[in-house]
Short mmCIF file of C-alpha atoms in Angstrom, two decimals:
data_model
loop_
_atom_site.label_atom_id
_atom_site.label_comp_id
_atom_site.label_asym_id
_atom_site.label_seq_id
_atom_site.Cartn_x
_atom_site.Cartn_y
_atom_site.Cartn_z
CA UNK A 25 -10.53 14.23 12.57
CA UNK A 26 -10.40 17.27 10.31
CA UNK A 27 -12.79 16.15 7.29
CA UNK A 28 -13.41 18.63 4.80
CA UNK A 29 -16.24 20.48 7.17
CA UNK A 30 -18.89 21.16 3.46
CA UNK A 31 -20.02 18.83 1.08
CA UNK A 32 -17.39 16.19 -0.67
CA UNK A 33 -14.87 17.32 -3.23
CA UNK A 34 -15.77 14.44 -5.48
CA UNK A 35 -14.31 16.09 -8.79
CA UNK A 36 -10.87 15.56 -6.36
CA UNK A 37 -11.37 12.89 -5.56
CA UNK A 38 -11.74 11.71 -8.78
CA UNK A 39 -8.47 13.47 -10.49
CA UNK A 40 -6.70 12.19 -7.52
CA UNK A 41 -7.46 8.19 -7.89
CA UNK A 42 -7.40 8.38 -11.56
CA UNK A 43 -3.78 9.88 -11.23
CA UNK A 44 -3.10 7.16 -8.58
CA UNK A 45 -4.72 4.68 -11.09
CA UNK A 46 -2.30 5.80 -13.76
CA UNK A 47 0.73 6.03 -12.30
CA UNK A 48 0.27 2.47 -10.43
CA UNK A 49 -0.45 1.11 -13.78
CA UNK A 50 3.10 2.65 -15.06
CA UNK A 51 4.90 1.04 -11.49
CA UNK A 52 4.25 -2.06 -12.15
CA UNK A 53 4.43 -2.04 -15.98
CA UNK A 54 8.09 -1.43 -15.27
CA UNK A 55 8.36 -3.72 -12.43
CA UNK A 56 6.91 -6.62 -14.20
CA UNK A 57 8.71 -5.84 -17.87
CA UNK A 58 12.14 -5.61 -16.08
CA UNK A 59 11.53 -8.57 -13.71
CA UNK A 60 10.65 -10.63 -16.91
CA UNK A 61 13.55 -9.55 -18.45
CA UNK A 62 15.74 -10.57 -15.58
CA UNK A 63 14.09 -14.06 -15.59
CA UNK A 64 14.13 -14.34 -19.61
CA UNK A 65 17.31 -13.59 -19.15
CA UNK A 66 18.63 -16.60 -17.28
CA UNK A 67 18.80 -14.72 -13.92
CA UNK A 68 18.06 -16.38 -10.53
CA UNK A 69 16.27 -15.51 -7.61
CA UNK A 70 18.91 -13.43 -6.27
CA UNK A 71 18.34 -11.23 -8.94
CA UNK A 72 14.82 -10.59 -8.92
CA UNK A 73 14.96 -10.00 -5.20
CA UNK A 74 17.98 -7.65 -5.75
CA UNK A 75 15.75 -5.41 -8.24
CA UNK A 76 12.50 -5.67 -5.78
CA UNK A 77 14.89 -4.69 -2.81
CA UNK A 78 15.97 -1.47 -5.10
CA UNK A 79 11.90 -0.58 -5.66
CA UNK A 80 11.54 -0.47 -2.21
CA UNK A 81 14.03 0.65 -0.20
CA UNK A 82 13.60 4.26 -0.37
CA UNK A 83 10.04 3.91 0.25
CA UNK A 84 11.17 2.30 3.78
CA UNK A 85 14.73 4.63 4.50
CA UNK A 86 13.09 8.19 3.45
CA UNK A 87 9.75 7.39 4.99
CA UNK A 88 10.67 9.66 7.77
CA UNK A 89 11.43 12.46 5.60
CA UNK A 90 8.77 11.88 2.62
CA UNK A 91 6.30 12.16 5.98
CA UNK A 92 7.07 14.76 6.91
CA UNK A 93 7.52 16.83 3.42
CA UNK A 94 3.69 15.32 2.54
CA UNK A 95 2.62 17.40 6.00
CA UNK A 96 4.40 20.54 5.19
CA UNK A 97 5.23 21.36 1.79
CA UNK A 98 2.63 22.35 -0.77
CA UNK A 99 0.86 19.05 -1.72
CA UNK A 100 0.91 20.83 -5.85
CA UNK A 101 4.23 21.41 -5.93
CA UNK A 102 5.41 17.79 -4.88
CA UNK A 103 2.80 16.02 -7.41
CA UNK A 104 4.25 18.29 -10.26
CA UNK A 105 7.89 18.19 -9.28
CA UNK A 106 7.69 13.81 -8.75
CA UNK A 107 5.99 13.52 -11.46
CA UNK A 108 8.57 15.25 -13.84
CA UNK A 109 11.59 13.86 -12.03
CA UNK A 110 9.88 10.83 -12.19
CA UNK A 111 8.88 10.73 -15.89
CA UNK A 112 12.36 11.56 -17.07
CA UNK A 113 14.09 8.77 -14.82
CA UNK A 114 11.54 6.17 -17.03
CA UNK A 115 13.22 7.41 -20.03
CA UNK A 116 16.43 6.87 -18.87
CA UNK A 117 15.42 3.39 -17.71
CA UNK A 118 13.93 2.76 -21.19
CA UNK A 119 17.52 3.22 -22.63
CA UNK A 120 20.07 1.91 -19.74
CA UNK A 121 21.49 -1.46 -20.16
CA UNK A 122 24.31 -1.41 -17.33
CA UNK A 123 22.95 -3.60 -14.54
CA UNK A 124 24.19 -1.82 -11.93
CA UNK A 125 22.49 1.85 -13.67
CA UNK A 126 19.20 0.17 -14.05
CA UNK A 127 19.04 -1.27 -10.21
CA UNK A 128 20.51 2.67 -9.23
CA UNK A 129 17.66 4.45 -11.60
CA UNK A 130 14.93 1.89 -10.13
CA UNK A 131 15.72 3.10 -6.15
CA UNK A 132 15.67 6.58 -7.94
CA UNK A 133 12.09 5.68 -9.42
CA UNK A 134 10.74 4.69 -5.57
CA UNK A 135 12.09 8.11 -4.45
CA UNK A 136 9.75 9.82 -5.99
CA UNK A 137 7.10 6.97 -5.21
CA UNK A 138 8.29 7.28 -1.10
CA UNK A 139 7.44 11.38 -2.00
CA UNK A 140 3.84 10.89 -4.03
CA UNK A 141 2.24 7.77 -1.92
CA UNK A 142 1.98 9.78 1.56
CA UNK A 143 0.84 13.25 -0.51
CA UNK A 144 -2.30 11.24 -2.02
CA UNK A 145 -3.09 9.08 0.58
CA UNK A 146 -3.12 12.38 3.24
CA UNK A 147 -4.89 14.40 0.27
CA UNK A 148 -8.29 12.11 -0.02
CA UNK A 149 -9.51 12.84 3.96
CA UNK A 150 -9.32 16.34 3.43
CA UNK A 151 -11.66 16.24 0.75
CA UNK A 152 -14.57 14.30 1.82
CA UNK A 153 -16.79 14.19 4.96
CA UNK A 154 -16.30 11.48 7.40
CA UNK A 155 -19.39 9.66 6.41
CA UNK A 156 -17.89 9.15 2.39
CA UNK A 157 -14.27 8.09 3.68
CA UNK A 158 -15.04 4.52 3.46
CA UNK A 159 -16.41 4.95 -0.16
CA UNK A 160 -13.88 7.55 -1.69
CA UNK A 161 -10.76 4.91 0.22
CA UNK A 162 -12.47 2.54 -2.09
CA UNK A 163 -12.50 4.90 -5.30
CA UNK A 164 -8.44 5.99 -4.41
CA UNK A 165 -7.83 2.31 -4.10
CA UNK A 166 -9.96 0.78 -6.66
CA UNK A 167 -7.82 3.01 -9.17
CA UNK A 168 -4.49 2.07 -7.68
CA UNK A 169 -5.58 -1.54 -8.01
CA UNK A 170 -6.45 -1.20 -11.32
CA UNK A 171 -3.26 0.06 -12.54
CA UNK A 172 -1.92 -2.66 -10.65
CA UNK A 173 -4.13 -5.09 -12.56
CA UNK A 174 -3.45 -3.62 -16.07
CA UNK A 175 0.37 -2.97 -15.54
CA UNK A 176 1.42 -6.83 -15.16
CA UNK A 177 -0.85 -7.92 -18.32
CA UNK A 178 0.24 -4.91 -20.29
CA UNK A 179 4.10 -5.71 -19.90
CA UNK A 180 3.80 -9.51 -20.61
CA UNK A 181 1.98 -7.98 -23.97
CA UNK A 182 4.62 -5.60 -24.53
CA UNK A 183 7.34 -7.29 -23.45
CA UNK A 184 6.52 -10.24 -25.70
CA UNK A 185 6.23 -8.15 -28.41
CA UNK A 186 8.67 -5.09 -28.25
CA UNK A 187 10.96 -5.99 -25.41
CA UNK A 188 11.11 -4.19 -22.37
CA UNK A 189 12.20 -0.17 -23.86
CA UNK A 190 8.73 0.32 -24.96
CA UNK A 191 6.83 -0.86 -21.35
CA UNK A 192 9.64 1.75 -19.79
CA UNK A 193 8.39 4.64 -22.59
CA UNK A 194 4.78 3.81 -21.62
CA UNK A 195 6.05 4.52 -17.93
CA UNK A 196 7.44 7.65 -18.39
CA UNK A 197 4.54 9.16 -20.50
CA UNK A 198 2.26 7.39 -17.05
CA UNK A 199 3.55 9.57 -14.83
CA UNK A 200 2.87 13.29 -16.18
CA UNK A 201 -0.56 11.74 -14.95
CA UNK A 202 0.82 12.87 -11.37
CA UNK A 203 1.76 16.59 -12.76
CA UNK A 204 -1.73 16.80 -14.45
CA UNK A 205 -3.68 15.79 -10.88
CA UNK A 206 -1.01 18.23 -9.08
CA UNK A 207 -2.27 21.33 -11.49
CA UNK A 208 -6.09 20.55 -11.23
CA UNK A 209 -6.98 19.41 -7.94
CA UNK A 210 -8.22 22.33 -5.75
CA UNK A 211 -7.69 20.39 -2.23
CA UNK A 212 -4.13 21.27 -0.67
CA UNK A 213 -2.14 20.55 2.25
CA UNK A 214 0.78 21.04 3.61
CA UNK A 215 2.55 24.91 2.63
CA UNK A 216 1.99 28.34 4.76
CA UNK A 217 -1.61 28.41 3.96
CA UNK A 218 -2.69 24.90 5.54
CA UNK A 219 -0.18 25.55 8.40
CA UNK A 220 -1.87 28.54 9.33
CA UNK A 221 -5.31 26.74 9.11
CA UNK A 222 -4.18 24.08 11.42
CA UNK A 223 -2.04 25.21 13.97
CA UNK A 224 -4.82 26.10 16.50
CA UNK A 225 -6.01 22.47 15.97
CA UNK A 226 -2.35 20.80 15.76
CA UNK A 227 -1.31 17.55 18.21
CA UNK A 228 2.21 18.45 18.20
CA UNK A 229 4.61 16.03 18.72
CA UNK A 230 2.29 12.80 17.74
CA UNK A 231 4.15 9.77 17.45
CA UNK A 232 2.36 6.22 16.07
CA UNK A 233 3.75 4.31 19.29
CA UNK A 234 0.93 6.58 21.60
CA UNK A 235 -2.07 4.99 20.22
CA UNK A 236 -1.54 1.27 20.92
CA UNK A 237 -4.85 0.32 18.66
CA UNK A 238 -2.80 1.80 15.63
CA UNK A 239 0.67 -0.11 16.25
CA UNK A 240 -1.06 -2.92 16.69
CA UNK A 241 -2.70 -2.70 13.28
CA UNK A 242 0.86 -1.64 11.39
CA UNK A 243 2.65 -4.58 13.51
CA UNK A 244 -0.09 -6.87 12.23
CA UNK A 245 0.11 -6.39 8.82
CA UNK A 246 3.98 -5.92 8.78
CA UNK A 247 4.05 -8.78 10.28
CA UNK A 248 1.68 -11.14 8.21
CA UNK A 249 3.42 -9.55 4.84
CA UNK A 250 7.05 -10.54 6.07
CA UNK A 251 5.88 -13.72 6.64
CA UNK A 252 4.21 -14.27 2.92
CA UNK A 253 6.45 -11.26 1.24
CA UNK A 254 9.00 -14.49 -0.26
CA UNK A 255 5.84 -15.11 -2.52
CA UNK A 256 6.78 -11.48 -4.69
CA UNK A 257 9.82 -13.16 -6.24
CA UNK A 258 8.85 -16.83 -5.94
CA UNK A 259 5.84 -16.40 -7.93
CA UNK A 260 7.82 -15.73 -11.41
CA UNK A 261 9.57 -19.07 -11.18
CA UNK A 262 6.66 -20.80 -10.04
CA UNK A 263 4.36 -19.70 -12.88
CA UNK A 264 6.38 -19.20 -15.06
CA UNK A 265 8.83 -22.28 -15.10
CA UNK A 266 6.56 -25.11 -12.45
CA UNK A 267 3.79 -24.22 -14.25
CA UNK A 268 5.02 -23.76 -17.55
CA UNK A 269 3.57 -20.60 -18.47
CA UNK A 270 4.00 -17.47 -20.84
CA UNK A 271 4.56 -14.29 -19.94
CA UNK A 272 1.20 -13.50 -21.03
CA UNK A 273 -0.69 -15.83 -18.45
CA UNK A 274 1.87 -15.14 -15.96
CA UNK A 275 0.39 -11.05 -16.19
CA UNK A 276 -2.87 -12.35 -16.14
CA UNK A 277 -2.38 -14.25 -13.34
CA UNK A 278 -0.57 -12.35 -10.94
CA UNK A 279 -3.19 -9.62 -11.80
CA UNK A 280 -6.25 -11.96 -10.88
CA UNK A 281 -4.95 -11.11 -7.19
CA UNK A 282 -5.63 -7.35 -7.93
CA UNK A 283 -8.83 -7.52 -9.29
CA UNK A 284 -9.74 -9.12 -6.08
CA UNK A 285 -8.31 -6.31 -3.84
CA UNK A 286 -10.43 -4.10 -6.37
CA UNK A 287 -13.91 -6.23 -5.30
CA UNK A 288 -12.89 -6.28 -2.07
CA UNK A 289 -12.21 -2.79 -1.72
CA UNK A 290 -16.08 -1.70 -2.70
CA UNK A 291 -17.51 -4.89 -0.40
CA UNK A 292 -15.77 -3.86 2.44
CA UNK A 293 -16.04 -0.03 2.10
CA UNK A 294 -20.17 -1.14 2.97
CA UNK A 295 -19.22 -3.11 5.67
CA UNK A 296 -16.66 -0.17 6.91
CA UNK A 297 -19.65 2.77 6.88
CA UNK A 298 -21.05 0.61 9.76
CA UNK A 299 -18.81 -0.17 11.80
CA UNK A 300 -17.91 2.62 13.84
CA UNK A 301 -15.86 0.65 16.56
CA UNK A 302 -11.92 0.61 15.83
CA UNK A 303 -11.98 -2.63 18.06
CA UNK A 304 -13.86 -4.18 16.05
CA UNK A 305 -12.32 -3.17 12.71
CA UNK A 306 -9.24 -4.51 13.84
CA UNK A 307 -10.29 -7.39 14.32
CA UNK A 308 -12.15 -7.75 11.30
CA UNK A 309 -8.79 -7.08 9.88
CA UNK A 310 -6.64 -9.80 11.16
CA UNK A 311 -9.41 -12.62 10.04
CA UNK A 312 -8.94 -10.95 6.50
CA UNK A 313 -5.12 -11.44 6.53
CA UNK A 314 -5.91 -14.75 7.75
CA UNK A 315 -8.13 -15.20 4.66
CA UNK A 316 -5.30 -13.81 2.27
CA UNK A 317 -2.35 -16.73 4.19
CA UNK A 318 -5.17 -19.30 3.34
CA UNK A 319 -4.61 -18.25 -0.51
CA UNK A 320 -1.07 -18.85 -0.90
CA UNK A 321 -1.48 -22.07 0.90
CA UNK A 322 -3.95 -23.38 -1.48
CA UNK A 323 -2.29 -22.06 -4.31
CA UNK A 324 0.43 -24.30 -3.87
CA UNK A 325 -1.45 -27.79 -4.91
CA UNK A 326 -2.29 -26.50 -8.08
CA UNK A 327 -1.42 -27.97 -11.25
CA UNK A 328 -2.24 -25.27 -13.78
CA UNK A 329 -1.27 -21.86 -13.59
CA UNK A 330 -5.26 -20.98 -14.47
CA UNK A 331 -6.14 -22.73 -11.47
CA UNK A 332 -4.60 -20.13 -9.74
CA UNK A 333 -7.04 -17.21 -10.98
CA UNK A 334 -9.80 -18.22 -9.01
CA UNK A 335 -8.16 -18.79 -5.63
CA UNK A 336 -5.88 -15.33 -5.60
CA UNK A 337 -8.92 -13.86 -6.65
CA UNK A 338 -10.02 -14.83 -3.11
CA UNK A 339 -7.03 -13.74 -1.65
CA UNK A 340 -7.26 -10.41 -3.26
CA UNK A 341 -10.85 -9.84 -2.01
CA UNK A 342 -9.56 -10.41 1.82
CA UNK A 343 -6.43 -8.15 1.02
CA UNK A 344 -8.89 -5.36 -0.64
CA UNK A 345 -11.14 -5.10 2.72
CA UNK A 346 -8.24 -5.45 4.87
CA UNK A 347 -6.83 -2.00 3.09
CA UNK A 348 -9.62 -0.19 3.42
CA UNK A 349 -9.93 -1.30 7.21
CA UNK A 350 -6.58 -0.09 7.44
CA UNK A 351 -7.20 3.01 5.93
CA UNK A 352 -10.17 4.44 7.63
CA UNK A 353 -8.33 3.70 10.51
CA UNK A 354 -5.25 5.86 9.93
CA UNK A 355 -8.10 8.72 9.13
CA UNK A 356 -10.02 8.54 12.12
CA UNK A 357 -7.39 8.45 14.43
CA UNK A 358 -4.42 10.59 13.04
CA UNK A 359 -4.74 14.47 13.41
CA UNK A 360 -5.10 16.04 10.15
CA UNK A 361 -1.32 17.84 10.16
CA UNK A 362 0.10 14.31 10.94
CA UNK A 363 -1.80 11.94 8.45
CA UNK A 364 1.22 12.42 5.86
CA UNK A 365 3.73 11.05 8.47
CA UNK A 366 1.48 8.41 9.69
CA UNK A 367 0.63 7.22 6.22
CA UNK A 368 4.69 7.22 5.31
CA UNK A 369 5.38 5.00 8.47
CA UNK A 370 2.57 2.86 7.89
CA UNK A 371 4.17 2.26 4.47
CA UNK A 372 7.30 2.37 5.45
CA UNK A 373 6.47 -1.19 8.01
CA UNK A 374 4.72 -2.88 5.35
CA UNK A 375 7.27 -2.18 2.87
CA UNK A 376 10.42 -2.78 5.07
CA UNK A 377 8.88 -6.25 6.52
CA UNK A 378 8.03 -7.17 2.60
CA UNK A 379 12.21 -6.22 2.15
CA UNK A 380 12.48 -9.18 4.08
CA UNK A 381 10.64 -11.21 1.88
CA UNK A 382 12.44 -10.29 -0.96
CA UNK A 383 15.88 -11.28 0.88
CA UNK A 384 14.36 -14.96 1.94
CA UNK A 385 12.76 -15.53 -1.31
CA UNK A 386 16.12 -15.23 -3.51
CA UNK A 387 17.97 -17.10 -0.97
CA UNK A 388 15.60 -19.93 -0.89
CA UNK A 389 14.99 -20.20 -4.55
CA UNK A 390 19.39 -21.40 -4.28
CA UNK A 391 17.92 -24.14 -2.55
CA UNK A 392 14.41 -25.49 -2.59
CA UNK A 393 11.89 -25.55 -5.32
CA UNK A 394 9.01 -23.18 -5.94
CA UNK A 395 5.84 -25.03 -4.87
CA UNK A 396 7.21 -26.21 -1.70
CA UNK A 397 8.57 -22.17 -0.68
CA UNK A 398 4.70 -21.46 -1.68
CA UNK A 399 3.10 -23.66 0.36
CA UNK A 400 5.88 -23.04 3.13
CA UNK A 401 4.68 -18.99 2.77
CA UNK A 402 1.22 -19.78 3.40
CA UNK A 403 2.05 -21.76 6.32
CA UNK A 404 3.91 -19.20 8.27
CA UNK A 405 1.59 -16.60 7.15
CA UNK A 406 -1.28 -18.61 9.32
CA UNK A 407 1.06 -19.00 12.19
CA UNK A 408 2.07 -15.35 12.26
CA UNK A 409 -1.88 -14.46 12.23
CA UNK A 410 -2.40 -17.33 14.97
CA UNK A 411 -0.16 -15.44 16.90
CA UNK A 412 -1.51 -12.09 16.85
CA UNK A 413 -4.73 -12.93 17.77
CA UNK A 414 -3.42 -12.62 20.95
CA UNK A 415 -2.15 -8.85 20.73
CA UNK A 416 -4.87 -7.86 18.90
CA UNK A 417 -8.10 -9.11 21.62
CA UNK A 418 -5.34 -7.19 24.03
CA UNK A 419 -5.36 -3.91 21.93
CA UNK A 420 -9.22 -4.03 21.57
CA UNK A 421 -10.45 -4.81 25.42
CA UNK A 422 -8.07 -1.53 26.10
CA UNK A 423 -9.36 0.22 23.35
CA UNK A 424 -13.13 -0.53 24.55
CA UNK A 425 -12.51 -0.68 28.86
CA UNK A 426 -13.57 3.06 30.37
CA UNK A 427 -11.15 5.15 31.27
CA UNK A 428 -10.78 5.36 34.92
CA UNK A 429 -11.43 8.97 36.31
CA UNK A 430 -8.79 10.50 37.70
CA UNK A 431 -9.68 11.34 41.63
CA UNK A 432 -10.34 14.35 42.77
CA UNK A 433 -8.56 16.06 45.38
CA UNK A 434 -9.63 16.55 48.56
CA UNK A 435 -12.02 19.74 49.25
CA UNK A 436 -9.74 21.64 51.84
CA UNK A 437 -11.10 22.14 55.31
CA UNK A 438 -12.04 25.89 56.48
CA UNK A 439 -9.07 25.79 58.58
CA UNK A 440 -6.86 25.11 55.22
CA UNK A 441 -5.87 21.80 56.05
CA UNK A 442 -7.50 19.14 54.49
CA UNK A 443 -9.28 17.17 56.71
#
């Protein structure tokens, strides 16, 4: 659906995941320094799901808006303006020390987050053919994932050593990356000339709830992360304080489960290229959430916090594939002038159900231990997938059954009455 029609823009590809790559790198160098500051700091559960609540919830409220800018402003000018707004808010961040300014500049920080996300993720169809989707979803990803693997080890360095104003300076200087992208990449959408380009192709009014494959695949995921989302602020205490670690191992750790979603990415994206039926890449997609449930379960028996590498490693892998599935299947079944809505809302479910998670987590830590709300996230988190089998088979057999023909009317009689 509305590939770039020539030959790949790899060279945009390319500026755009490396400016994804950055800029994730600077999210969660932030998010982990200020979370470890919060713990360092004698705070409880509460308050680490207060500041994860303040990351996200733009990202779930504006998603209806931040859609539908992504679709019709100039993709260049909302790179370059998020990027400086969101730049300047890190350096304000670097030097704020009211509670109640940092949690207000953090919900600022995922404004411009709920604004980028949908513009990059809509960009990378337009500038490939069909065929090199699977592969340049796994380049776009692979960088995000990266910077998501380098931002949690680089804060427990820097926080260790400097505190958390030089991890927030870092930040800032991460995201001109976005502004840089913005002025070099040649693919653009949204603005009056991609509007005229599209309108004679155009599904107007299209609305995710129509295509029953699709809302099955955001339920599902929404879904299985509400159900395992508690493990975002658990896993601080339970590294951290069950497992006795530094904040060093405790980056290291919690980035073993993006490396995976890196190797998983690039298997997958192989596996993706051949399988042309929707059916059967939802499917494919649920058994990988599955896979990722499995993780957190296991990774409650362990007694060292190293032990824990190898098995979200696994989890990562299932979680990596299960994107990319995701993905190609916003792209092959979105009209182009819709993908940035469709890729807000998609984030916007994930995101609101992993709210949830946030919520439970801090009001369980108040109550129960950390290796028991583990193992009690992995538990649910098979249950939940248990139970969407069900939906899922449903949404596929309608997905594959023929459409019944519509009958024809009758052929009217010479006398003009049909017979």
């Amino acid at each position: 659906m509305s590939f770039t029609p020539g030959s790949s823009r790899w060279s945009d590809v390319w500026l755009a995941t490396t400016a994804r790559g950055v800029s994730s790198c600077g999210d969660f160098l932030a998010a982990t320094a200020l979370t470890l500051a919060l713990q360092s700091a004698g705070a409880g559960g509460l308050a680490v799901s207060g500041l994860l609540l303040a990351a996200t919830l733009p990202l779930v409220a504006l998603a209806p808006l931040t859609g539908r800018l992504a679709d019709r402003v100039d993709s260049r000018v909302l790179l370059v303006t998020a990027g400086l707004v969101q730049a300047g808010i890190c350096v304000a961040l670097a030097y704020a020390k009211d509670p109640v300014l940092v949690v207000a500049l953090v919900a600022l920080l995922a404004t411009g987050l709920a604004v980028t996300q949908p513009v990059l993720a809509a960009l990378v169809p337009v500038m490939v053919r069909a065929a090199d989707l699977p592969r340049a979803g796994a380049l776009n990803q692979t960088a995000g994932t990266l910077g998501a693997l380098a931002g949690p080890a680089l804060a427990g360095l820097l926080v260790g050593q400097f505190g958390t104003r030089v991890p927030l300076l870092v930040d800032a200087v991460s995201y001109l990356a976005l502004v840089v992208a913005g002025l070099l990449i040649r693919t653009r959408r949204g603005g009056r000339g991609v509007a005229a380009d599209v309108a004679g192709a155009a599904t107007p009014g299209w609305r995710l709830r129509r295509d029953p494959l699709l809302l099955v695949m955001v339920g599902s995921v929404a879904a299985v992360v509400g159900a395992v989302g508690a493990i975002n602020v658990i896993e601080v205490f339970f590294i951290r304080e069950t497992l006795d670690s530094s904040t060093i191992v405790y980056g290291l750790v919690t980035g073993s489960w993006t490396l995976g979603i890196v190797l998983g990415a690039w298997l997958f994206a192989r596996v993706a290229r051949r399988l042309a039926d929707d059916g059967a890449l939802l499917g494919a997609g649920l058994v990988l959430l599955g896979g990722c449930c499995l993780a957190v379960l296991a990774s409650a028996a362990v007694p060292s916090a190293w032990l824990l590498v190898p098995i979200w490693l696994l989890g990562g892998v299932g979680n990596g594939g299960n994107n990319v599935f995701d993905q190609l299947l916003l792209a092959r079944r979105v009209p182009e002038v819709a993908r940035g809505r469709a890729f807000a809302a998609f984030g916007a479910a994930v995101q609101g159900a992993g709210m949830g998670g946030y919520l439970v987590g801090g009001l369980l830590l108040e109550v129960a231990d950390p290796r028991s709300l583990v193992a009690a996230c992995g538990v649910v988190g098979l249950l939940v997938v248990v139970a969407l089998a069900w939906p899922v088979r449903r949404a596929v057999r309608a997905e594959r059954a023929p459409a019944t023909p519509a009958p024809h009317p009758a052929a009217p009689s010479p006398m003009g009455v049909g017979g």
